[in-house]
């Protein structure tokens, strides 16, 4: 059996394949398209966010039976094409939860205390201490959109800062939470009330461009928005325009509609904006966790036909 690995994973994960006698096809530095020379040989395929498996590639993968996403987001896999082809798609929904939640808090703190701007000012030889007056998180309203595992971890950390938590999730009932910890709101009400908004929802046809110019305009002028979920949920051109016009206080993005971020992106000219290159799950602990989890899952499926964290049910 052969497994293509086209994005970097930890050695701990690769050892699992070797231990089970599965041949590893290293494609980390290869061009991945339907003409990739190993596409028809593979029984399994491991990816992270750097590889896109579209219908053309999947249709050429005649021996493929499982795709494993080392991470949560699966918008870079054509699920419908995989399902039609009889290919199981798996992910690892728990392994990078803590890392993503901690990075969210890092961005919230950086925005509230002007960390990146203070640093850059010092590098430029200035001492603009009074120019970068920040604000405390205590008693500020944090709106969390999406109350899955990562959203709930963010909530627990924000409670430690004595923030007031507002939540929105159409699939969550209020009795699932303590009333002294969080209050559930409608989406537009949450947007209008929050001092900070953090997004923790998947990218889909319903959530793409959810935060367009109109929705961003509903935020308070002193509010800030953070996205460590998926690129495309916030319309990047509209966000840049909103920031340039000074209609909100700031934003922080870790994910983008096109990655790597284009040098022509309007975000690069927007003020009061912190950008990081998809670091939400980029910790040693998370990389090891998603790698070992997905390699175990794929090995168990190829050898024993055991399903774990499957996101589709092939015909």
PDB file of C-alpha atoms in Angstrom:
ATOM      1  CA  UNK A   1       0.000   0.000   0.000  1.00  0.00           C
ATOM      2  CA  UNK A   2       1.137   3.529  -0.814  1.00  0.00           C
ATOM      3  CA  UNK A   3       0.290   6.881   0.755  1.00  0.00           C
ATOM      4  CA  UNK A   4       1.125  10.267  -0.748  1.00  0.00           C
ATOM      5  CA  UNK A   5       2.179  12.930   1.772  1.00  0.00           C
ATOM      6  CA  UNK A   6       2.047  16.312   0.011  1.00  0.00           C
ATOM      7  CA  UNK A   7       2.243  18.675   2.997  1.00  0.00           C
ATOM      8  CA  UNK A   8       4.741  18.596   5.881  1.00  0.00           C
ATOM      9  CA  UNK A   9       3.807  16.330   8.806  1.00  0.00           C
ATOM     10  CA  UNK A  10       5.851  15.214  11.798  1.00  0.00           C
ATOM     11  CA  UNK A  11       8.271  12.304  11.832  1.00  0.00           C
ATOM     12  CA  UNK A  12       6.087  10.690  14.502  1.00  0.00           C
ATOM     13  CA  UNK A  13       3.308  10.383  11.937  1.00  0.00           C
ATOM     14  CA  UNK A  14       5.555   9.018   9.212  1.00  0.00           C
ATOM     15  CA  UNK A  15       6.869   6.358  11.610  1.00  0.00           C
ATOM     16  CA  UNK A  16       3.313   5.041  11.974  1.00  0.00           C
ATOM     17  CA  UNK A  17       3.139   4.356   8.229  1.00  0.00           C
ATOM     18  CA  UNK A  18       6.544   2.678   8.200  1.00  0.00           C
ATOM     19  CA  UNK A  19       5.639   0.543  11.208  1.00  0.00           C
ATOM     20  CA  UNK A  20       2.574  -0.705   9.325  1.00  0.00           C
ATOM     21  CA  UNK A  21       4.486  -1.455   6.124  1.00  0.00           C
ATOM     22  CA  UNK A  22       2.902   1.401   4.184  1.00  0.00           C
ATOM     23  CA  UNK A  23       5.102   3.007   1.525  1.00  0.00           C
ATOM     24  CA  UNK A  24       5.379   6.796   1.784  1.00  0.00           C
ATOM     25  CA  UNK A  25       5.442   8.879  -1.395  1.00  0.00           C
ATOM     26  CA  UNK A  26       7.034  12.189  -0.404  1.00  0.00           C
ATOM     27  CA  UNK A  27       5.378  14.912  -2.484  1.00  0.00           C
ATOM     28  CA  UNK A  28       5.956  17.878  -0.181  1.00  0.00           C
ATOM     29  CA  UNK A  29       7.956  19.796  -2.782  1.00  0.00           C
ATOM     30  CA  UNK A  30       6.084  18.497  -5.826  1.00  0.00           C
ATOM     31  CA  UNK A  31       3.516  20.146  -8.073  1.00  0.00           C
ATOM     32  CA  UNK A  32       0.204  18.504  -7.261  1.00  0.00           C
ATOM     33  CA  UNK A  33      -2.269  18.302 -10.128  1.00  0.00           C
ATOM     34  CA  UNK A  34      -4.045  15.614 -12.143  1.00  0.00           C
ATOM     35  CA  UNK A  35      -0.799  14.878 -14.009  1.00  0.00           C
ATOM     36  CA  UNK A  36       1.225  14.178 -10.868  1.00  0.00           C
ATOM     37  CA  UNK A  37       3.018  10.922 -11.651  1.00  0.00           C
ATOM     38  CA  UNK A  38       1.975   9.084  -8.475  1.00  0.00           C
ATOM     39  CA  UNK A  39      -1.677  10.138  -8.471  1.00  0.00           C
ATOM     40  CA  UNK A  40      -2.940   6.823  -9.875  1.00  0.00           C
ATOM     41  CA  UNK A  41      -0.790   4.653  -7.588  1.00  0.00           C
ATOM     42  CA  UNK A  42      -1.795   5.926  -4.169  1.00  0.00           C
ATOM     43  CA  UNK A  43      -4.145   4.131  -1.785  1.00  0.00           C
ATOM     44  CA  UNK A  44      -4.125   7.026   0.659  1.00  0.00           C
ATOM     45  CA  UNK A  45      -3.290  10.736   0.632  1.00  0.00           C
ATOM     46  CA  UNK A  46      -2.291  13.001   3.531  1.00  0.00           C
ATOM     47  CA  UNK A  47      -2.662  16.774   3.184  1.00  0.00           C
ATOM     48  CA  UNK A  48      -2.777  19.884   5.320  1.00  0.00           C
ATOM     49  CA  UNK A  49      -3.849  23.329   4.096  1.00  0.00           C
ATOM     50  CA  UNK A  50      -1.203  23.599   1.373  1.00  0.00           C
ATOM     51  CA  UNK A  51      -2.637  20.989  -1.028  1.00  0.00           C
ATOM     52  CA  UNK A  52      -5.916  21.253  -2.924  1.00  0.00           C
ATOM     53  CA  UNK A  53      -7.457  17.993  -4.100  1.00  0.00           C
ATOM     54  CA  UNK A  54     -10.015  18.922  -6.733  1.00  0.00           C
ATOM     55  CA  UNK A  55     -12.247  16.732  -8.874  1.00  0.00           C
ATOM     56  CA  UNK A  56      -9.650  16.399 -11.655  1.00  0.00           C
ATOM     57  CA  UNK A  57      -7.040  14.976  -9.302  1.00  0.00           C
ATOM     58  CA  UNK A  58      -9.483  12.717  -7.475  1.00  0.00           C
ATOM     59  CA  UNK A  59     -10.886  11.333 -10.744  1.00  0.00           C
ATOM     60  CA  UNK A  60      -7.364  10.312 -11.834  1.00  0.00           C
ATOM     61  CA  UNK A  61      -6.672   8.599  -8.484  1.00  0.00           C
ATOM     62  CA  UNK A  62      -7.939   5.167  -9.487  1.00  0.00           C
ATOM     63  CA  UNK A  63      -6.579   3.291  -6.453  1.00  0.00           C
ATOM     64  CA  UNK A  64      -7.304   5.957  -3.859  1.00  0.00           C
ATOM     65  CA  UNK A  65      -9.530   4.874  -0.984  1.00  0.00           C
ATOM     66  CA  UNK A  66      -8.870   7.490   1.719  1.00  0.00           C
ATOM     67  CA  UNK A  67      -7.866  11.148   2.012  1.00  0.00           C
ATOM     68  CA  UNK A  68      -6.666  12.361   5.395  1.00  0.00           C
ATOM     69  CA  UNK A  69      -6.665  16.041   6.326  1.00  0.00           C
ATOM     70  CA  UNK A  70      -4.159  16.683   9.121  1.00  0.00           C
ATOM     71  CA  UNK A  71      -6.275  19.404  10.677  1.00  0.00           C
ATOM     72  CA  UNK A  72      -9.885  20.497  10.728  1.00  0.00           C
ATOM     73  CA  UNK A  73     -10.710  22.440   7.553  1.00  0.00           C
ATOM     74  CA  UNK A  74     -11.695  20.376   4.513  1.00  0.00           C
ATOM     75  CA  UNK A  75     -12.586  23.153   2.060  1.00  0.00           C
ATOM     76  CA  UNK A  76      -9.461  22.280   0.031  1.00  0.00           C
ATOM     77  CA  UNK A  77     -10.933  18.854  -0.779  1.00  0.00           C
ATOM     78  CA  UNK A  78     -13.734  18.294  -3.293  1.00  0.00           C
ATOM     79  CA  UNK A  79     -15.886  16.206  -0.970  1.00  0.00           C
ATOM     80  CA  UNK A  80     -18.532  15.524  -3.612  1.00  0.00           C
ATOM     81  CA  UNK A  81     -15.959  14.205  -6.081  1.00  0.00           C
ATOM     82  CA  UNK A  82     -14.378  12.027  -3.380  1.00  0.00           C
ATOM     83  CA  UNK A  83     -17.752  10.633  -2.369  1.00  0.00           C
ATOM     84  CA  UNK A  84     -18.678   9.786  -5.976  1.00  0.00           C
ATOM     85  CA  UNK A  85     -15.310   8.083  -6.386  1.00  0.00           C
ATOM     86  CA  UNK A  86     -15.821   6.022  -3.229  1.00  0.00           C
ATOM     87  CA  UNK A  87     -13.016   7.786  -1.347  1.00  0.00           C
ATOM     88  CA  UNK A  88     -13.338   8.290   2.395  1.00  0.00           C
ATOM     89  CA  UNK A  89     -12.334  11.751   3.641  1.00  0.00           C
ATOM     90  CA  UNK A  90     -11.124  12.049   7.239  1.00  0.00           C
ATOM     91  CA  UNK A  91      -9.916  14.937   9.350  1.00  0.00           C
ATOM     92  CA  UNK A  92      -8.573  15.478  12.880  1.00  0.00           C
ATOM     93  CA  UNK A  93     -11.032  17.826  14.561  1.00  0.00           C
ATOM     94  CA  UNK A  94      -9.446  17.848  18.019  1.00  0.00           C
ATOM     95  CA  UNK A  95      -5.676  17.885  17.577  1.00  0.00           C
ATOM     96  CA  UNK A  96      -5.090  21.612  16.975  1.00  0.00           C
ATOM     97  CA  UNK A  97      -7.927  22.991  19.097  1.00  0.00           C
ATOM     98  CA  UNK A  98      -5.739  24.413  21.849  1.00  0.00           C
ATOM     99  CA  UNK A  99      -3.228  25.937  19.435  1.00  0.00           C
ATOM    100  CA  UNK A 100      -5.953  27.728  17.454  1.00  0.00           C
ATOM    101  CA  UNK A 101      -7.623  29.013  20.619  1.00  0.00           C
ATOM    102  CA  UNK A 102      -4.333  30.296  22.027  1.00  0.00           C
ATOM    103  CA  UNK A 103      -3.450  32.027  18.757  1.00  0.00           C
ATOM    104  CA  UNK A 104      -6.860  33.694  18.799  1.00  0.00           C
ATOM    105  CA  UNK A 105      -6.157  35.076  22.254  1.00  0.00           C
ATOM    106  CA  UNK A 106      -2.691  36.200  21.135  1.00  0.00           C
ATOM    107  CA  UNK A 107      -4.247  38.231  18.329  1.00  0.00           C
ATOM    108  CA  UNK A 108      -6.908  39.694  20.609  1.00  0.00           C
ATOM    109  CA  UNK A 109      -4.229  40.808  23.070  1.00  0.00           C
ATOM    110  CA  UNK A 110      -2.000  42.155  20.294  1.00  0.00           C
ATOM    111  CA  UNK A 111      -4.872  44.222  18.929  1.00  0.00           C
ATOM    112  CA  UNK A 112      -5.917  45.569  22.307  1.00  0.00           C
ATOM    113  CA  UNK A 113      -2.371  46.614  23.298  1.00  0.00           C
ATOM    114  CA  UNK A 114      -0.944  47.638  19.889  1.00  0.00           C
ATOM    115  CA  UNK A 115       1.884  45.136  20.259  1.00  0.00           C
ATOM    116  CA  UNK A 116       2.891  44.915  16.595  1.00  0.00           C
ATOM    117  CA  UNK A 117       2.769  48.677  16.073  1.00  0.00           C
ATOM    118  CA  UNK A 118       4.791  49.360  19.196  1.00  0.00           C
ATOM    119  CA  UNK A 119       7.406  46.863  18.048  1.00  0.00           C
ATOM    120  CA  UNK A 120       7.618  48.373  14.572  1.00  0.00           C
ATOM    121  CA  UNK A 121       7.863  51.879  16.023  1.00  0.00           C
ATOM    122  CA  UNK A 122      10.884  50.886  18.094  1.00  0.00           C
ATOM    123  CA  UNK A 123      12.528  49.270  15.061  1.00  0.00           C
ATOM    124  CA  UNK A 124      12.078  52.594  13.260  1.00  0.00           C
ATOM    125  CA  UNK A 125      13.960  54.386  16.040  1.00  0.00           C
ATOM    126  CA  UNK A 126      10.912  55.989  17.668  1.00  0.00           C
ATOM    127  CA  UNK A 127       9.590  56.015  21.231  1.00  0.00           C
ATOM    128  CA  UNK A 128       5.857  56.533  20.631  1.00  0.00           C
ATOM    129  CA  UNK A 129       4.688  55.381  24.023  1.00  0.00           C
ATOM    130  CA  UNK A 130       1.742  57.757  24.188  1.00  0.00           C
ATOM    131  CA  UNK A 131       0.711  57.050  20.603  1.00  0.00           C
ATOM    132  CA  UNK A 132      -0.131  53.416  21.304  1.00  0.00           C
ATOM    133  CA  UNK A 133      -2.427  53.612  24.295  1.00  0.00           C
ATOM    134  CA  UNK A 134      -4.313  50.328  24.469  1.00  0.00           C
ATOM    135  CA  UNK A 135      -7.383  49.054  26.252  1.00  0.00           C
ATOM    136  CA  UNK A 136      -7.960  46.369  28.857  1.00  0.00           C
ATOM    137  CA  UNK A 137      -9.880  43.212  28.012  1.00  0.00           C
ATOM    138  CA  UNK A 138     -11.606  43.176  31.389  1.00  0.00           C
ATOM    139  CA  UNK A 139     -15.375  43.714  31.047  1.00  0.00           C
ATOM    140  CA  UNK A 140     -15.143  44.000  27.261  1.00  0.00           C
ATOM    141  CA  UNK A 141     -17.709  42.066  25.237  1.00  0.00           C
ATOM    142  CA  UNK A 142     -16.284  39.200  23.186  1.00  0.00           C
ATOM    143  CA  UNK A 143     -18.584  37.885  20.468  1.00  0.00           C
ATOM    144  CA  UNK A 144     -17.764  34.294  19.523  1.00  0.00           C
ATOM    145  CA  UNK A 145     -19.264  33.140  16.223  1.00  0.00           C
ATOM    146  CA  UNK A 146     -19.221  29.348  16.246  1.00  0.00           C
ATOM    147  CA  UNK A 147     -19.270  27.481  19.549  1.00  0.00           C
ATOM    148  CA  UNK A 148     -17.552  24.266  18.551  1.00  0.00           C
ATOM    149  CA  UNK A 149     -14.418  22.985  20.258  1.00  0.00           C
ATOM    150  CA  UNK A 150     -12.216  25.953  19.374  1.00  0.00           C
ATOM    151  CA  UNK A 151     -14.886  28.531  20.127  1.00  0.00           C
ATOM    152  CA  UNK A 152     -15.462  27.010  23.557  1.00  0.00           C
ATOM    153  CA  UNK A 153     -11.724  26.950  24.300  1.00  0.00           C
ATOM    154  CA  UNK A 154     -11.532  30.643  23.388  1.00  0.00           C
ATOM    155  CA  UNK A 155     -14.472  31.285  25.700  1.00  0.00           C
ATOM    156  CA  UNK A 156     -12.728  29.617  28.655  1.00  0.00           C
ATOM    157  CA  UNK A 157      -9.592  31.683  28.125  1.00  0.00           C
ATOM    158  CA  UNK A 158     -11.521  34.919  27.692  1.00  0.00           C
ATOM    159  CA  UNK A 159     -13.393  34.265  30.931  1.00  0.00           C
ATOM    160  CA  UNK A 160      -9.997  34.291  32.636  1.00  0.00           C
ATOM    161  CA  UNK A 161      -9.661  37.915  31.481  1.00  0.00           C
ATOM    162  CA  UNK A 162     -13.108  38.705  32.933  1.00  0.00           C
ATOM    163  CA  UNK A 163     -14.574  39.381  29.503  1.00  0.00           C
ATOM    164  CA  UNK A 164     -18.325  39.237  28.918  1.00  0.00           C
ATOM    165  CA  UNK A 165     -19.027  36.468  26.399  1.00  0.00           C
ATOM    166  CA  UNK A 166     -21.656  36.717  23.675  1.00  0.00           C
ATOM    167  CA  UNK A 167     -22.175  33.662  21.507  1.00  0.00           C
ATOM    168  CA  UNK A 168     -23.793  32.801  18.181  1.00  0.00           C
ATOM    169  CA  UNK A 169     -24.237  29.291  16.854  1.00  0.00           C
ATOM    170  CA  UNK A 170     -27.482  28.137  15.187  1.00  0.00           C
ATOM    171  CA  UNK A 171     -26.740  24.527  16.162  1.00  0.00           C
ATOM    172  CA  UNK A 172     -26.213  25.182  19.881  1.00  0.00           C
ATOM    173  CA  UNK A 173     -28.886  25.465  22.562  1.00  0.00           C
ATOM    174  CA  UNK A 174     -28.515  27.916  25.421  1.00  0.00           C
ATOM    175  CA  UNK A 175     -28.994  25.231  28.076  1.00  0.00           C
ATOM    176  CA  UNK A 176     -25.677  23.709  26.992  1.00  0.00           C
ATOM    177  CA  UNK A 177     -23.846  26.559  28.749  1.00  0.00           C
ATOM    178  CA  UNK A 178     -23.898  28.219  32.129  1.00  0.00           C
ATOM    179  CA  UNK A 179     -25.791  31.489  32.024  1.00  0.00           C
ATOM    180  CA  UNK A 180     -23.078  33.240  34.033  1.00  0.00           C
ATOM    181  CA  UNK A 181     -20.478  32.341  31.388  1.00  0.00           C
ATOM    182  CA  UNK A 182     -22.115  33.137  28.046  1.00  0.00           C
ATOM    183  CA  UNK A 183     -25.271  34.587  26.552  1.00  0.00           C
ATOM    184  CA  UNK A 184     -26.472  33.556  23.093  1.00  0.00           C
ATOM    185  CA  UNK A 185     -27.443  36.258  20.621  1.00  0.00           C
ATOM    186  CA  UNK A 186     -28.651  36.526  17.065  1.00  0.00           C
ATOM    187  CA  UNK A 187     -25.835  37.170  14.600  1.00  0.00           C
ATOM    188  CA  UNK A 188     -26.525  40.824  13.847  1.00  0.00           C
ATOM    189  CA  UNK A 189     -27.249  41.598  17.496  1.00  0.00           C
ATOM    190  CA  UNK A 190     -23.932  40.043  18.507  1.00  0.00           C
ATOM    191  CA  UNK A 191     -22.080  42.024  15.831  1.00  0.00           C
ATOM    192  CA  UNK A 192     -23.612  45.274  17.017  1.00  0.00           C
ATOM    193  CA  UNK A 193     -22.894  44.640  20.712  1.00  0.00           C
ATOM    194  CA  UNK A 194     -19.387  43.169  20.705  1.00  0.00           C
ATOM    195  CA  UNK A 195     -16.102  44.954  21.354  1.00  0.00           C
ATOM    196  CA  UNK A 196     -14.212  42.010  19.860  1.00  0.00           C
ATOM    197  CA  UNK A 197     -15.588  39.456  17.391  1.00  0.00           C
ATOM    198  CA  UNK A 198     -13.835  36.148  16.764  1.00  0.00           C
ATOM    199  CA  UNK A 199     -14.855  33.737  14.011  1.00  0.00           C
ATOM    200  CA  UNK A 200     -14.794  29.953  14.490  1.00  0.00           C
ATOM    201  CA  UNK A 201     -17.007  28.510  11.762  1.00  0.00           C
ATOM    202  CA  UNK A 202     -16.249  26.431   8.636  1.00  0.00           C
ATOM    203  CA  UNK A 203     -16.124  27.933   5.164  1.00  0.00           C
ATOM    204  CA  UNK A 204     -19.183  26.977   3.129  1.00  0.00           C
ATOM    205  CA  UNK A 205     -21.531  28.488   0.589  1.00  0.00           C
ATOM    206  CA  UNK A 206     -23.493  29.935   3.520  1.00  0.00           C
ATOM    207  CA  UNK A 207     -20.497  31.470   5.297  1.00  0.00           C
ATOM    208  CA  UNK A 208     -18.407  32.668   2.345  1.00  0.00           C
ATOM    209  CA  UNK A 209     -18.237  36.471   2.482  1.00  0.00           C
ATOM    210  CA  UNK A 210     -20.431  36.390   5.586  1.00  0.00           C
ATOM    211  CA  UNK A 211     -18.628  39.515   6.722  1.00  0.00           C
ATOM    212  CA  UNK A 212     -18.988  41.767   3.714  1.00  0.00           C
ATOM    213  CA  UNK A 213     -19.017  45.574   3.762  1.00  0.00           C
ATOM    214  CA  UNK A 214     -22.614  45.672   4.944  1.00  0.00           C
ATOM    215  CA  UNK A 215     -22.057  43.255   7.840  1.00  0.00           C
ATOM    216  CA  UNK A 216     -18.761  44.841   8.883  1.00  0.00           C
ATOM    217  CA  UNK A 217     -20.518  48.218   8.941  1.00  0.00           C
ATOM    218  CA  UNK A 218     -22.794  46.911  11.694  1.00  0.00           C
ATOM    219  CA  UNK A 219     -19.841  46.662  14.098  1.00  0.00           C
ATOM    220  CA  UNK A 220     -19.162  49.352  16.672  1.00  0.00           C
ATOM    221  CA  UNK A 221     -16.562  51.903  15.609  1.00  0.00           C
ATOM    222  CA  UNK A 222     -14.281  50.855  18.488  1.00  0.00           C
ATOM    223  CA  UNK A 223     -14.729  47.124  17.791  1.00  0.00           C
ATOM    224  CA  UNK A 224     -12.199  44.687  16.330  1.00  0.00           C
ATOM    225  CA  UNK A 225     -12.613  41.406  14.428  1.00  0.00           C
ATOM    226  CA  UNK A 226     -10.376  38.303  14.436  1.00  0.00           C
ATOM    227  CA  UNK A 227     -10.388  35.339  12.043  1.00  0.00           C
ATOM    228  CA  UNK A 228      -8.350  32.208  12.812  1.00  0.00           C
ATOM    229  CA  UNK A 229     -10.902  29.927  11.110  1.00  0.00           C
ATOM    230  CA  UNK A 230     -10.922  29.904   7.295  1.00  0.00           C
ATOM    231  CA  UNK A 231     -10.113  32.497   4.670  1.00  0.00           C
ATOM    232  CA  UNK A 232     -13.071  33.787   2.681  1.00  0.00           C
ATOM    233  CA  UNK A 233     -15.469  34.155   5.601  1.00  0.00           C
ATOM    234  CA  UNK A 234     -14.443  37.810   5.792  1.00  0.00           C
ATOM    235  CA  UNK A 235     -14.420  39.600   2.450  1.00  0.00           C
ATOM    236  CA  UNK A 236     -10.854  40.898   2.309  1.00  0.00           C
ATOM    237  CA  UNK A 237     -11.467  43.835  -0.036  1.00  0.00           C
ATOM    238  CA  UNK A 238     -14.420  44.988   2.044  1.00  0.00           C
ATOM    239  CA  UNK A 239     -12.439  44.647   5.272  1.00  0.00           C
ATOM    240  CA  UNK A 240      -9.599  46.734   3.851  1.00  0.00           C
ATOM    241  CA  UNK A 241     -12.077  49.403   2.785  1.00  0.00           C
ATOM    242  CA  UNK A 242     -13.769  49.437   6.204  1.00  0.00           C
ATOM    243  CA  UNK A 243     -10.395  49.830   7.944  1.00  0.00           C
ATOM    244  CA  UNK A 244      -9.231  52.588   5.596  1.00  0.00           C
ATOM    245  CA  UNK A 245     -12.485  54.449   6.233  1.00  0.00           C
ATOM    246  CA  UNK A 246     -11.976  54.061   9.992  1.00  0.00           C
ATOM    247  CA  UNK A 247     -15.379  52.452  10.536  1.00  0.00           C
ATOM    248  CA  UNK A 248     -13.949  49.824  12.914  1.00  0.00           C
ATOM    249  CA  UNK A 249     -10.926  49.976  15.214  1.00  0.00           C
ATOM    250  CA  UNK A 250      -8.956  47.030  13.892  1.00  0.00           C
ATOM    251  CA  UNK A 251      -8.745  43.446  12.695  1.00  0.00           C
ATOM    252  CA  UNK A 252      -6.454  40.431  12.815  1.00  0.00           C
ATOM    253  CA  UNK A 253      -6.388  37.680  10.197  1.00  0.00           C
ATOM    254  CA  UNK A 254      -4.520  34.386  10.283  1.00  0.00           C
ATOM    255  CA  UNK A 255      -6.257  32.866   7.240  1.00  0.00           C
ATOM    256  CA  UNK A 256      -6.860  34.165   3.743  1.00  0.00           C
ATOM    257  CA  UNK A 257      -8.916  33.384   0.671  1.00  0.00           C
ATOM    258  CA  UNK A 258      -5.704  32.842  -1.295  1.00  0.00           C
ATOM    259  CA  UNK A 259      -2.690  31.391   0.485  1.00  0.00           C
ATOM    260  CA  UNK A 260       0.073  32.469   0.373  1.00  0.00           C
ATOM    261  CA  UNK A 261      -1.325  35.987   0.544  1.00  0.00           C
ATOM    262  CA  UNK A 262      -0.864  37.842  -2.741  1.00  0.00           C
ATOM    263  CA  UNK A 263       1.511  40.802  -2.760  1.00  0.00           C
ATOM    264  CA  UNK A 264      -1.296  42.766  -4.429  1.00  0.00           C
ATOM    265  CA  UNK A 265      -3.793  42.075  -1.636  1.00  0.00           C
ATOM    266  CA  UNK A 266      -5.636  45.215  -0.478  1.00  0.00           C
ATOM    267  CA  UNK A 267      -5.073  44.027   3.082  1.00  0.00           C
ATOM    268  CA  UNK A 268      -1.402  45.010   2.867  1.00  0.00           C
ATOM    269  CA  UNK A 269      -2.350  48.685   2.605  1.00  0.00           C
ATOM    270  CA  UNK A 270      -5.000  48.659   5.333  1.00  0.00           C
ATOM    271  CA  UNK A 271      -4.330  50.308   8.716  1.00  0.00           C
ATOM    272  CA  UNK A 272      -4.882  48.798  12.172  1.00  0.00           C
ATOM    273  CA  UNK A 273      -4.526  45.281  10.851  1.00  0.00           C
ATOM    274  CA  UNK A 274      -2.440  42.354  12.104  1.00  0.00           C
ATOM    275  CA  UNK A 275      -1.679  39.552   9.632  1.00  0.00           C
ATOM    276  CA  UNK A 276      -0.129  36.170  10.415  1.00  0.00           C
ATOM    277  CA  UNK A 277       0.586  33.389   7.863  1.00  0.00           C
ATOM    278  CA  UNK A 278      -1.905  30.709   8.957  1.00  0.00           C
ATOM    279  CA  UNK A 279      -0.235  30.040  12.308  1.00  0.00           C
ATOM    280  CA  UNK A 280      -3.352  28.918  14.208  1.00  0.00           C
ATOM    281  CA  UNK A 281      -2.364  25.265  14.192  1.00  0.00           C
ATOM    282  CA  UNK A 282       1.364  25.828  13.825  1.00  0.00           C
ATOM    283  CA  UNK A 283       2.766  24.678  17.130  1.00  0.00           C
ATOM    284  CA  UNK A 284       5.034  21.733  17.791  1.00  0.00           C
ATOM    285  CA  UNK A 285       2.291  20.134  19.855  1.00  0.00           C
ATOM    286  CA  UNK A 286      -0.436  20.616  17.239  1.00  0.00           C
ATOM    287  CA  UNK A 287       1.723  19.475  14.322  1.00  0.00           C
ATOM    288  CA  UNK A 288       2.650  16.295  16.180  1.00  0.00           C
ATOM    289  CA  UNK A 289      -0.943  15.777  17.253  1.00  0.00           C
ATOM    290  CA  UNK A 290      -2.564  16.127  13.823  1.00  0.00           C
ATOM    291  CA  UNK A 291       0.208  14.082  12.196  1.00  0.00           C
ATOM    292  CA  UNK A 292      -0.012  11.084  14.491  1.00  0.00           C
ATOM    293  CA  UNK A 293      -3.805  11.229  14.558  1.00  0.00           C
ATOM    294  CA  UNK A 294      -4.287  11.245  10.781  1.00  0.00           C
ATOM    295  CA  UNK A 295      -1.579   8.645  10.132  1.00  0.00           C
ATOM    296  CA  UNK A 296      -3.161   6.325  12.687  1.00  0.00           C
ATOM    297  CA  UNK A 297      -6.590   6.855  11.153  1.00  0.00           C
ATOM    298  CA  UNK A 298      -5.415   6.188   7.605  1.00  0.00           C
ATOM    299  CA  UNK A 299      -3.395   3.137   8.656  1.00  0.00           C
ATOM    300  CA  UNK A 300      -6.353   1.691  10.544  1.00  0.00           C
ATOM    301  CA  UNK A 301      -8.617   2.230   7.555  1.00  0.00           C
ATOM    302  CA  UNK A 302      -6.254   0.772   4.953  1.00  0.00           C
ATOM    303  CA  UNK A 303      -5.379  -2.249   7.088  1.00  0.00           C
ATOM    304  CA  UNK A 304      -8.508  -2.924   9.127  1.00  0.00           C
ATOM    305  CA  UNK A 305     -11.197  -0.812   7.373  1.00  0.00           C
ATOM    306  CA  UNK A 306     -11.782   1.094  10.623  1.00  0.00           C
ATOM    307  CA  UNK A 307     -13.476   4.477  10.187  1.00  0.00           C
ATOM    308  CA  UNK A 308     -12.672   7.402  12.462  1.00  0.00           C
ATOM    309  CA  UNK A 309     -13.545  11.081  11.953  1.00  0.00           C
ATOM    310  CA  UNK A 310     -14.932  10.446   8.467  1.00  0.00           C
ATOM    311  CA  UNK A 311     -16.679  13.500   7.036  1.00  0.00           C
ATOM    312  CA  UNK A 312     -18.386  11.684   4.145  1.00  0.00           C
ATOM    313  CA  UNK A 313     -19.954   8.325   3.387  1.00  0.00           C
ATOM    314  CA  UNK A 314     -18.905   7.157  -0.069  1.00  0.00           C
ATOM    315  CA  UNK A 315     -21.206   5.130  -2.249  1.00  0.00           C
TER     316      UNK A 315
END
